[in-house]
XYZ file of C-alpha atoms in Angstrom:
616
model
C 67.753 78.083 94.517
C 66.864 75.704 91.608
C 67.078 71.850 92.556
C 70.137 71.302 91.002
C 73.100 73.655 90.876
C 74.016 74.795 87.140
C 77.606 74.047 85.045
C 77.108 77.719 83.469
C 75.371 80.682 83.501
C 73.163 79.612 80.716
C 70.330 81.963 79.518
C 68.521 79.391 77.846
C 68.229 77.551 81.221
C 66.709 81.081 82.950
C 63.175 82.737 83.534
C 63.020 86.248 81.990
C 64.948 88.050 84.953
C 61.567 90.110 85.761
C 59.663 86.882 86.799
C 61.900 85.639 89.007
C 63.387 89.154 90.685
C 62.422 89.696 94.241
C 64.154 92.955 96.071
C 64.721 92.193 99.509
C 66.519 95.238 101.933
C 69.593 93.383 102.951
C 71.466 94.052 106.502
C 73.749 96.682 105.440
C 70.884 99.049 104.082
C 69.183 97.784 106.795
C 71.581 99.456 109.561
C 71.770 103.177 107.048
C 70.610 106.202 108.642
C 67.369 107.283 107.083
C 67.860 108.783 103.663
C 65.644 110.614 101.101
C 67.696 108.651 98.370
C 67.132 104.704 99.569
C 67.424 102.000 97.164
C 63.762 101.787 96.965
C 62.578 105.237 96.513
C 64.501 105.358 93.363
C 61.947 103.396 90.901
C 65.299 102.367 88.634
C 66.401 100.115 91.397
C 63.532 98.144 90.781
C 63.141 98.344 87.156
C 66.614 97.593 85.634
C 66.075 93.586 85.100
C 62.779 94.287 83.885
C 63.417 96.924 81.434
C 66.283 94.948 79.881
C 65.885 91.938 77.483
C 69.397 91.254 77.833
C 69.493 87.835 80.175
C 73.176 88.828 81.086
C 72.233 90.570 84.115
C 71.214 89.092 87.366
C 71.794 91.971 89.207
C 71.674 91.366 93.382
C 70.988 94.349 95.920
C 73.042 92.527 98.663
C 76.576 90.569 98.394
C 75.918 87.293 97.768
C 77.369 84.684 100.382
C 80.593 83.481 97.929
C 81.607 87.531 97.799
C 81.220 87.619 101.546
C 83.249 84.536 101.821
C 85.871 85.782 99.344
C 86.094 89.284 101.501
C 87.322 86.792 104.550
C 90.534 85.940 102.412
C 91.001 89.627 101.839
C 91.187 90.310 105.507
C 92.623 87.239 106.751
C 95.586 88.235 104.050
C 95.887 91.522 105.563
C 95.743 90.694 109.283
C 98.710 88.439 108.587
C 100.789 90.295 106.209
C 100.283 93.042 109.247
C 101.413 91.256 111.674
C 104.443 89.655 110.110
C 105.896 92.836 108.719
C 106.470 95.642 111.131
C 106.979 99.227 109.434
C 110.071 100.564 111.141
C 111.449 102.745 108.289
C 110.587 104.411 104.818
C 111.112 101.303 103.158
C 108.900 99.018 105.109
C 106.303 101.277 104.580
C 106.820 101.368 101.254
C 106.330 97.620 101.120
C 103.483 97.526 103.560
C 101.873 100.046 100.827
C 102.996 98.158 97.926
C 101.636 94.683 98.897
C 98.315 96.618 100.240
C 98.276 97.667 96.545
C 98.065 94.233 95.021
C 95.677 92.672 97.274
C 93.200 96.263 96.708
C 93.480 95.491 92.872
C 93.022 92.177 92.627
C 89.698 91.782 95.071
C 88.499 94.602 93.211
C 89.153 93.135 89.728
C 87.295 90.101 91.318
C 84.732 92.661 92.131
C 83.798 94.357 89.197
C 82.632 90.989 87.771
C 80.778 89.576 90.741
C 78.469 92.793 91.084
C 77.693 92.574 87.403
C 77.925 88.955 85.899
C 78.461 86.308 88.623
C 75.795 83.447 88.889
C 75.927 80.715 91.358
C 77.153 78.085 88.635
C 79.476 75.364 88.708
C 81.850 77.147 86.145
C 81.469 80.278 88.875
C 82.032 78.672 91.908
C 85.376 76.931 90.042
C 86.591 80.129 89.175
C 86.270 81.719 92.928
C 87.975 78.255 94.098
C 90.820 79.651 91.836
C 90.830 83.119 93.311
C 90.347 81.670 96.825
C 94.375 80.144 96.025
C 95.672 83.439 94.707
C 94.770 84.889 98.010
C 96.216 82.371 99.580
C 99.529 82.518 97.211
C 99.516 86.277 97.986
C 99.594 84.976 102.357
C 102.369 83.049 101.804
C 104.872 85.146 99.954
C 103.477 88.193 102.204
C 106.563 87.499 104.990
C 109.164 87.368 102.440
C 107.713 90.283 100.134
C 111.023 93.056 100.291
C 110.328 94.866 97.362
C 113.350 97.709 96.873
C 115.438 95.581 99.503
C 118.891 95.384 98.183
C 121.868 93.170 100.779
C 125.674 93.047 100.427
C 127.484 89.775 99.363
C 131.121 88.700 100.164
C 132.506 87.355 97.282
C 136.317 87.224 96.124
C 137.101 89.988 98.744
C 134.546 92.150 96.934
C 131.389 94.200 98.409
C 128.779 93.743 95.792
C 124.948 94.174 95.713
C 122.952 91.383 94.524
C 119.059 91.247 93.468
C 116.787 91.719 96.015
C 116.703 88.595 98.252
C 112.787 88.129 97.166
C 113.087 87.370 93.613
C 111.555 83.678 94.258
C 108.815 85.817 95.950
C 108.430 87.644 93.255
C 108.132 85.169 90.590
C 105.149 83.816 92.679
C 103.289 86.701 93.117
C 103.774 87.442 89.642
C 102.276 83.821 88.533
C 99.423 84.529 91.285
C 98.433 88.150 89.576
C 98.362 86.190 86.088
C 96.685 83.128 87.409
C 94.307 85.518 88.740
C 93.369 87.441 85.444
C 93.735 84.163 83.317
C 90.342 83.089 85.531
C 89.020 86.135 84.777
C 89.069 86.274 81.471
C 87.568 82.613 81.449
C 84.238 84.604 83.246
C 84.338 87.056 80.929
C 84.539 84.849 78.023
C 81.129 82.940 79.110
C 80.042 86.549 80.107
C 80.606 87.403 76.138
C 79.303 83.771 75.329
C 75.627 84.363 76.751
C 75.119 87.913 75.423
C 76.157 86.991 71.756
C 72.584 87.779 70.569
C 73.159 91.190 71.798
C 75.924 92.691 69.782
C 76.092 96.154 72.655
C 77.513 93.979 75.168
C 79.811 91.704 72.950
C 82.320 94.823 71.894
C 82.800 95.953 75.722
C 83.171 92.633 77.233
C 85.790 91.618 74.517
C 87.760 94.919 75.471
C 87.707 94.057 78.909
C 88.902 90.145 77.990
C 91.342 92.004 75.801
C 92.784 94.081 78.630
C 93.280 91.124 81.110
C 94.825 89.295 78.274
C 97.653 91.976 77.689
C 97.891 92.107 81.933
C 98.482 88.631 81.632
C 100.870 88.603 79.050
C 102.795 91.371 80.697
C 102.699 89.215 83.770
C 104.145 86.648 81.927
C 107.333 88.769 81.016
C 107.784 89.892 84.347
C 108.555 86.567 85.368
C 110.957 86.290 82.712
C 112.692 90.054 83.935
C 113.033 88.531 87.557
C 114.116 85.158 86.460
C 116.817 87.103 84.644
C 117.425 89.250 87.872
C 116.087 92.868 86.871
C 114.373 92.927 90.778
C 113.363 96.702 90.104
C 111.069 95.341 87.719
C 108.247 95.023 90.875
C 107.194 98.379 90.170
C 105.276 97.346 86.654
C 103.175 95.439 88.939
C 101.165 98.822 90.355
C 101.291 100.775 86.835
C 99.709 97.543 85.087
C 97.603 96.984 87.559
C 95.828 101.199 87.925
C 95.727 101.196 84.203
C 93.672 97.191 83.829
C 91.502 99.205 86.562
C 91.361 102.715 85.378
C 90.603 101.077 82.162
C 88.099 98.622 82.795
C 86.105 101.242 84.386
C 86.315 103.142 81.481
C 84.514 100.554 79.587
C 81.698 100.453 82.095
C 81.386 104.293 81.514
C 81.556 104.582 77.942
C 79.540 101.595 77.372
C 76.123 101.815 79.686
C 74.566 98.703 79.066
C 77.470 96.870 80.666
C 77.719 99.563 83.793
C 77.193 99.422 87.470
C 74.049 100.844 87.337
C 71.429 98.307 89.908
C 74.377 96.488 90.967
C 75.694 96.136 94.519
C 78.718 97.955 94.116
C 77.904 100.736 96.884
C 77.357 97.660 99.109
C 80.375 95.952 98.184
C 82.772 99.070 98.882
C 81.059 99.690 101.871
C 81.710 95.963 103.432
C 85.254 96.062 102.679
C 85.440 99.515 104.715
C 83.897 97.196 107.336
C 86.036 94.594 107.269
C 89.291 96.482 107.557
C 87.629 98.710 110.311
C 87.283 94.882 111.407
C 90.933 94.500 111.019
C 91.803 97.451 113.246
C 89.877 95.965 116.340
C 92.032 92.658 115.461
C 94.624 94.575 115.521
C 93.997 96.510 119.139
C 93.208 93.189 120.424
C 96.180 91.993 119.362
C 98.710 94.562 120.492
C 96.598 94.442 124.333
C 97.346 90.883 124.835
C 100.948 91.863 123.526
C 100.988 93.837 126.477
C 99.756 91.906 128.907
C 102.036 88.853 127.459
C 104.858 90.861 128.172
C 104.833 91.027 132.145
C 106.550 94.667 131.955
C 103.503 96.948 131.236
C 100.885 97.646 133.483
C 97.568 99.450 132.428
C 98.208 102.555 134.039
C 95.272 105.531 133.059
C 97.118 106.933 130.123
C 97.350 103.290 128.648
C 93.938 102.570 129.518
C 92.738 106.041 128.578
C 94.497 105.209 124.490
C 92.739 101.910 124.329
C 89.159 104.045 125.113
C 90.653 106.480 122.778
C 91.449 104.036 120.057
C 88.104 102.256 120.208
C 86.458 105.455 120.073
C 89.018 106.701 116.835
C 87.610 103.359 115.215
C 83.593 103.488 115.841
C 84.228 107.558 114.748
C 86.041 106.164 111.599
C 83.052 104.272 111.150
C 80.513 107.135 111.221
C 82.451 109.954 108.978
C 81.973 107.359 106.186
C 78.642 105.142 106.809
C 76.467 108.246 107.650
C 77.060 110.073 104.268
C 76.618 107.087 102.583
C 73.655 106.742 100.103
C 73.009 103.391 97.817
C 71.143 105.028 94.912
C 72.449 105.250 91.514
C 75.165 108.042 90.716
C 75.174 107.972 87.432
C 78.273 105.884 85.206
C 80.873 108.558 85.404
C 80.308 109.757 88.888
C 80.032 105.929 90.383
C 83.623 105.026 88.637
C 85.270 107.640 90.202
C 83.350 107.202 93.582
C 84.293 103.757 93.541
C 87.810 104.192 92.960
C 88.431 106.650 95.279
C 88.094 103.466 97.609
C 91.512 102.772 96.672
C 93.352 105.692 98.307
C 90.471 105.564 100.937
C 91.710 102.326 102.392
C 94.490 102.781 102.335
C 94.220 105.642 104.239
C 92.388 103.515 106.392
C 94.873 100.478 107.624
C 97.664 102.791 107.708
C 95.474 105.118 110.598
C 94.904 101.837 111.946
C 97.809 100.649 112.363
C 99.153 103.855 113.597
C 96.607 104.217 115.808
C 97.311 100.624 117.033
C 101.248 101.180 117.454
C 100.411 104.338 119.464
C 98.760 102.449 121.864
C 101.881 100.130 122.629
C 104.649 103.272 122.242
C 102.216 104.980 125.219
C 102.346 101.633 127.665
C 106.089 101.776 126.637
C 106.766 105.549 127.812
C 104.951 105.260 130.893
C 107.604 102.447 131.973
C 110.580 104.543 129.822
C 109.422 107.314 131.888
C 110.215 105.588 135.388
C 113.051 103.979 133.876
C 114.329 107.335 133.196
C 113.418 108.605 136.725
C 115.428 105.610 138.374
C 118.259 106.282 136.337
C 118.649 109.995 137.239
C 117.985 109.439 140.922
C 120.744 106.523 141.139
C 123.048 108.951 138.945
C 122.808 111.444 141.897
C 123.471 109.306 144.574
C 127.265 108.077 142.768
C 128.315 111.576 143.862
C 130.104 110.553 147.495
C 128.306 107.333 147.634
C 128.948 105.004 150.582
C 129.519 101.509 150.765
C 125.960 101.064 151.149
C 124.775 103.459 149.051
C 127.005 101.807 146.149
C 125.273 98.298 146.865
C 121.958 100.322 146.538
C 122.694 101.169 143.325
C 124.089 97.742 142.164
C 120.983 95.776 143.542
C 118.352 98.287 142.374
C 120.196 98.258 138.922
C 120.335 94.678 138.878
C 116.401 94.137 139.830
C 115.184 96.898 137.478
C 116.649 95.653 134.509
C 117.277 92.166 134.474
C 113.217 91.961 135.671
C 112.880 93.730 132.420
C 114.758 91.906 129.895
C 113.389 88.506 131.754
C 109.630 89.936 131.274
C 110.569 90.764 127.730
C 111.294 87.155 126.861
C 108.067 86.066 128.230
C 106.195 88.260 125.464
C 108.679 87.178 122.477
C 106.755 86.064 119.485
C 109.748 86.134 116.663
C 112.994 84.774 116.502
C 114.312 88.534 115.770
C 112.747 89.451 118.996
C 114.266 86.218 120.732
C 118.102 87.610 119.944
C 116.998 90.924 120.988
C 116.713 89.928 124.270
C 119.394 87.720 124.631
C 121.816 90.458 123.230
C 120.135 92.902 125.733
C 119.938 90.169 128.586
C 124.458 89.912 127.615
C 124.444 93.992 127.753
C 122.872 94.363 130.943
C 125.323 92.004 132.792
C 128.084 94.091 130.873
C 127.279 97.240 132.700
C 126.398 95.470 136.143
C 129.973 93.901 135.428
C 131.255 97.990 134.767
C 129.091 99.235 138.468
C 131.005 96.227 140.184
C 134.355 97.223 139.241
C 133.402 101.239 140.367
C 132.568 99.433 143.644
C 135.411 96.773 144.281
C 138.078 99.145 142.732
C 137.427 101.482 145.931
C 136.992 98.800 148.738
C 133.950 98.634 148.868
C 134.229 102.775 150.822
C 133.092 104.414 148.229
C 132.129 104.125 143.959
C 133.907 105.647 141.337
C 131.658 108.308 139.870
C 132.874 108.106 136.125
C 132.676 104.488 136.102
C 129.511 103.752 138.213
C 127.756 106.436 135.492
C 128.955 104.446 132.471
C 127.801 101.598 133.690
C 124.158 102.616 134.687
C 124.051 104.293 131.274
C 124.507 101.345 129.387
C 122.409 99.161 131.514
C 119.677 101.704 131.391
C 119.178 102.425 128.334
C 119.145 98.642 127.202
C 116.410 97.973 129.318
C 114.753 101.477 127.568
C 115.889 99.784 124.422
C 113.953 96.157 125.432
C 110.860 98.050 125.949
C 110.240 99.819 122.956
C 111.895 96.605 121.105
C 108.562 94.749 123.591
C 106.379 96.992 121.800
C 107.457 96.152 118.520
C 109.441 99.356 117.535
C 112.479 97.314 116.333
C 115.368 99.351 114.036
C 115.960 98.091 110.804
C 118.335 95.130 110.518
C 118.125 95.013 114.652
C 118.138 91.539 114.895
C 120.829 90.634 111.922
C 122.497 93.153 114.140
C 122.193 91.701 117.428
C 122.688 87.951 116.182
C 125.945 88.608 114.584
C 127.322 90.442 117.368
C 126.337 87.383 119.648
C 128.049 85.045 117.149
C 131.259 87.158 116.453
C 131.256 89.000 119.642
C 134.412 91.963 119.446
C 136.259 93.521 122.396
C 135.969 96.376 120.564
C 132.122 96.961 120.573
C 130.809 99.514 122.719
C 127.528 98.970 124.307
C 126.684 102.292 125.080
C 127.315 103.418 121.729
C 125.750 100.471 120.607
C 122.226 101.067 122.650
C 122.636 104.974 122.201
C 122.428 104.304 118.265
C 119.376 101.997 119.105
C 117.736 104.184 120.793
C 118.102 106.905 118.248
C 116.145 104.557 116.050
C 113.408 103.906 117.980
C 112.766 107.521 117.688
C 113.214 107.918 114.073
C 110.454 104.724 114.099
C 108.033 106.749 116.666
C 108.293 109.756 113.642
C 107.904 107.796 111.201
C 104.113 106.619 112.339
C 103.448 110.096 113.734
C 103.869 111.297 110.717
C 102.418 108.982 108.379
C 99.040 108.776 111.072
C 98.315 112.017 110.930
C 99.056 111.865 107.472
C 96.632 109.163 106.560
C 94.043 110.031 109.261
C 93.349 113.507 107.908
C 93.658 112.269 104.078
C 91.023 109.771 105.168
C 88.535 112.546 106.471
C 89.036 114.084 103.212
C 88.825 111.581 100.821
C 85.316 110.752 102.647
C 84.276 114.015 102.166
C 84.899 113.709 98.459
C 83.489 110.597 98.424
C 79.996 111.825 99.945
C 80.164 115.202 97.598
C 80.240 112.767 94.790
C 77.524 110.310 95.958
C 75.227 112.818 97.622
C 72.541 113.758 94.730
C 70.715 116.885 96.079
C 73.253 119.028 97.868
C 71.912 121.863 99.828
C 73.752 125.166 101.578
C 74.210 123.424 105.151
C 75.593 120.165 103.441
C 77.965 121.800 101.568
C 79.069 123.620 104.657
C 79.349 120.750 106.519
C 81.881 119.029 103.895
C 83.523 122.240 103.832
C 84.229 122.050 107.552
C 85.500 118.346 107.046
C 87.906 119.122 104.750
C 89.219 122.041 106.859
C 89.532 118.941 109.734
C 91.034 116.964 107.641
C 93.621 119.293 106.645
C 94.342 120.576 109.680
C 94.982 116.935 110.635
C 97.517 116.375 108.197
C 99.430 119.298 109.441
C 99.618 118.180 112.861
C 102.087 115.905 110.962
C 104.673 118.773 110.308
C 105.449 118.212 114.550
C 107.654 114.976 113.838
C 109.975 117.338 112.432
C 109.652 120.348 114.966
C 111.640 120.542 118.401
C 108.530 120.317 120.029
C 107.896 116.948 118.912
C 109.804 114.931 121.790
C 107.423 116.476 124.191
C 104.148 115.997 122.438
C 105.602 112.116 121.753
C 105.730 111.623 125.507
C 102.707 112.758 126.492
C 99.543 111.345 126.700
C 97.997 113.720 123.810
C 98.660 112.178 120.776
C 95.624 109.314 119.968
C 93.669 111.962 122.397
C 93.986 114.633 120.169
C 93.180 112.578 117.124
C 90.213 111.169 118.255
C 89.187 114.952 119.696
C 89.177 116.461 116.003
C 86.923 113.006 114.512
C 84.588 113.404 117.245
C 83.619 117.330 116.375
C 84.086 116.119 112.594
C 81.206 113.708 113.482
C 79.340 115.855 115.315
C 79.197 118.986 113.247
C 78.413 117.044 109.614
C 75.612 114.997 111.403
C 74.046 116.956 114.105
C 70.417 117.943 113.241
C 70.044 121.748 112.390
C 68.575 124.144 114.915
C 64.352 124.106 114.839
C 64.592 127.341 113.434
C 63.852 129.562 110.460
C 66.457 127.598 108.855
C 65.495 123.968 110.138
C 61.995 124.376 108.075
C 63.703 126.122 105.386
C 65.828 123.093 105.095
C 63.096 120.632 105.821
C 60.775 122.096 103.250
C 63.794 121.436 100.526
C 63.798 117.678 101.599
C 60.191 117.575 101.402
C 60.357 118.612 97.836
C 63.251 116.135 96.972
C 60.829 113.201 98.220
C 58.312 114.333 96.425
């Protein structure tokens, strides 16, 4: 680094690029497989600063330290907004997906200049300082973000629907996503500012200033649409923001000299897929400590055996798409699209992660559901005839079962919606024990009354099945508004057993939900990584194109296993130990049959002889 740190990125200031250029293989290329098509076997890799007079380009092989740093804000973002906002119906996901989509666009708007234009200046360092606080902006409104959430209003005796409830956190995230291109168009004016003298660049660069200025401007109106209440209005945020991007690619494609060609950008894709395979481990670590916080799981071999599973689902995750990958030049048109498909890729991505992470928690839930379940039939059989003894049996064993649960449940609360879970639960529990010790005393303490003793048990039963899952994080939508006003306003005429059989139901309309949406993602992931290393892969031969054949087929069939959340089967396959099993089955012979070495056969040297000729 020069002795003093500059206020621009000032040409006049600069050695020609080609005295001053020294490739170095950075960690990431560092840890690739080897590849016929490396970085430095490609002499263009080398040459591009030296072949152009254009002093615009300081073109890096490795992320530089302030992208690195600016990647931590990505994550940190996403490992928050993750664990503030469960996904317990259609619409959460939705707005899990949605958010997702504005952090994805804006780091990779951030991106496209960094890999191409981005000096360590002053002026640049400013500018990251400003996207550093959109990041931040985007963390805080992340637990308020309800995009499509619509709540009913007393007012005059009249039911009406007002805006969605997050129109303040709208307004800021659409100020953030405006602050955020304003900064970039302030790079790309002293981008446009250095390569006057070079009329080819000036055109492009203005487009692409022109493009964040009418993103801006339409940011600008937004505000006014939600400050006027017109809450459906989110949705311009993900059409303005795929056209900016489809766009601004464009102009790297049409235009050459301003392209991705010698840049970083393989590098750059390829540490984000680290750092939300990062995110994932967070995210197991998290939900094990969940467990273990909660005092009501134990790590019994199935749980034990979906943690090994998981870890393994992750490092597997890890191989399908770092093994195929190649950092050479793809040419313009072939590295836009490659690069975009990142989008759907990672998304694919967190949502298998997170799947894969709420699987291990519904698991440690069903194996105590399961003995839950057991208890409760066995003590239903013994109200037929009971005894006096017999009937205290079932009263203490009911009592210790479930209060034990609710009171290990507390320990492991970390919201307030899960705090008045539990104490609605805890208040339902001593409800039924109330019902058992009325079948009991109504007899004399001789004998139970069946009917009675039953409808107690039920209800006390299937809270404490209810507390579990609710442990685990599988909480119905509006559960806690629920359970809070019912503890405020209690009513003789609630019924707790309808009341916990309706709960229960939508646990198991959450436990589809992922099921469906991880096998959903998980295959579309194999896939889309299959596309992506067609497109990158230069010199395909007969057994790679099989192999990426055979992933796709994987991939599909992955997807399909889907199609069980809505078969009769599914409750069975949901309580058994198969699911993360099964998943991480199909990526393990996915990784083994596109990387094992072929046969030393006829066809091994036939093979060989064709790589021999492509290094050559």
């Amino acid at each position: 680094m020069a002795n003093h740190l500059p206020y621009f990125n000032d040409s006049a200031e600069r050695q020609h690029p080609s005295e001053h250029y020294h490739k170095r293989e950075s960690s990431f290329s560092r840890g690739r497989r080897h590849s016929p098509n490396k970085p430095e076997e490609f002499p263009e890799a080398k040459q591009i600063r030296s072949i152009s007079p254009d002093p615009l380009f300081d073109r890096h092989t490795e992320a530089t330290n302030i992208e690195l740093f600016y990647d931590l804000f990505f994550v940190a973002n996403l490992t928050v907004f993750s664990s503030v906002k469960e996904v317990n119906d259609g619409r959460t996901l939705s707005q899990y997906i949605g958010f997702f989509c504005i952090l994805w666009f804006t780091w990779y708007q951030v991106s496209l200049y960094d890999v191409r234009f981005a000096k360590d200046t002053v002026f640049d360092r400013m500018a990251k300082v400003v996207q550093f606080g959109v990041m931040v902006g985007f963390a805080v409104c992340g637990p308020t973000f309800n995009a499509g959430e619509k709540k009913d209003n007393l007012a005059d005796g009249l039911i009406g629907v007002i805006a969605d409830p997050g129109l303040k956190t709208f307004k800021s995230l659409t100020l953030l996503m405006m602050v955020s291109r304003l900064a970039l168009i302030t790079q790309y004016l002293q981008a446009m500012w250095i390569s006057r003298k070079v009329p080819a660049n000036v055109f492009p660069i203005s487009l692409i200033i022109g493009i964040y200025l009418v993103s801006a401007g339409v940011y600008g109106l937004l505000f006014i649409a939600f400050a006027r209440g017109h809450s459906n209005a989110y949705i311009t945020w993900y059409v303005v923001a795929f056209l900016e991007t489809i766009i601004c690619t464009a102009v790297s494609t049409v235009w050459r000299n301003i392209s991705f060609k010698g840049t970083h950008l393989v590098q750059r894709m390829g540490l984000l897929t680290l750092i939300i395979l990062g995110e994932g481990v967070m995210g197991l670590a998290h939900n094990c400590q969940n467990l273990v916080k909660a005092q009501i799981f134990s790590f019994s071999g199935s749980t034990i055996s979906d943690i090994a599973c998981t870890i393994l689902l992750i490092y597997f995750l890890y191989m399908i798409y770092f093994d195929w990958i190649q950092e050479h030049h793809m040419g313009s048109i072939r590295q836009q699209i490659w690069s975009f498909l990142h989008f759907p890729l990672h998304l694919a991505l967190v949502l298998t992660l997170s799947g894969a992470n709420q699987f291990v928690g519904w698991r440690a839930g069903t194996s105590v559901t399961n003995k839950l379940q057991n208890e409760f039939n066995d003590l239903i059989a013994r109200t037929a005839n009971a005894s006096a003894d017999t009937a205290t049996y079932i009263l203490d064993t009911a009592n210790y079962t479930c209060n034990g649960i609710v009171s290990g449940a507390y320990e492991g609360a970390h919201n307030f919606g899960q705090f008045v879970a539990y104490t609605k639960a805890s208040t339902t529990v001593q409800k039924g024990l109330d019902v058992i010790k009325q079948a009991i005393n109504g007899t004399d303490h001789k004998s139970i009354d069946q009917n009675s003793a039953e409808e107690g048990l039920a209800v006390v039963y299937s809270t404490a099945i209810n507390t579990v899952f609710n442990a685990i994080g599988f909480e119905p939508p509006h559960a806690a508004d629920h359970a809070y006003e019912s503890i405020l306003h209690p009513s003789p005429e609630d019924n707790p057993l309808e009341d916990a059989i309706e709960e229960l139901d939508g646990m198991s309309k959450i436990s589809r939900l992922i099921f469906t949406y991880f096998f959903v993602t998980i295959g579309s992931y194999v896939i889309i990584t299959g596309i992506i290393a067609w497109i990158g892969k230069r010199d395909k031969n007969l057994t790679d194109k099989i192999r990426l054949g055979v992933r796709f087929v994987f991939g599909g069939l992955l997807a399909i296993i889907a199609f069980f959340s809505i078969h009769d089967t599914y409750e069975n396959f949901a309580d058994s130990p198969w699911i993360l099993p099964t998943a991480t089955l199909v990526l393990l012979m996915v990784a083994i049959i596109t990387n094992a070495p072929l046969p030393k056969g006829k066809g091994y040297h036939h093979a060989k002889s064709k790589i021999d000729d492509i290094d050559q």
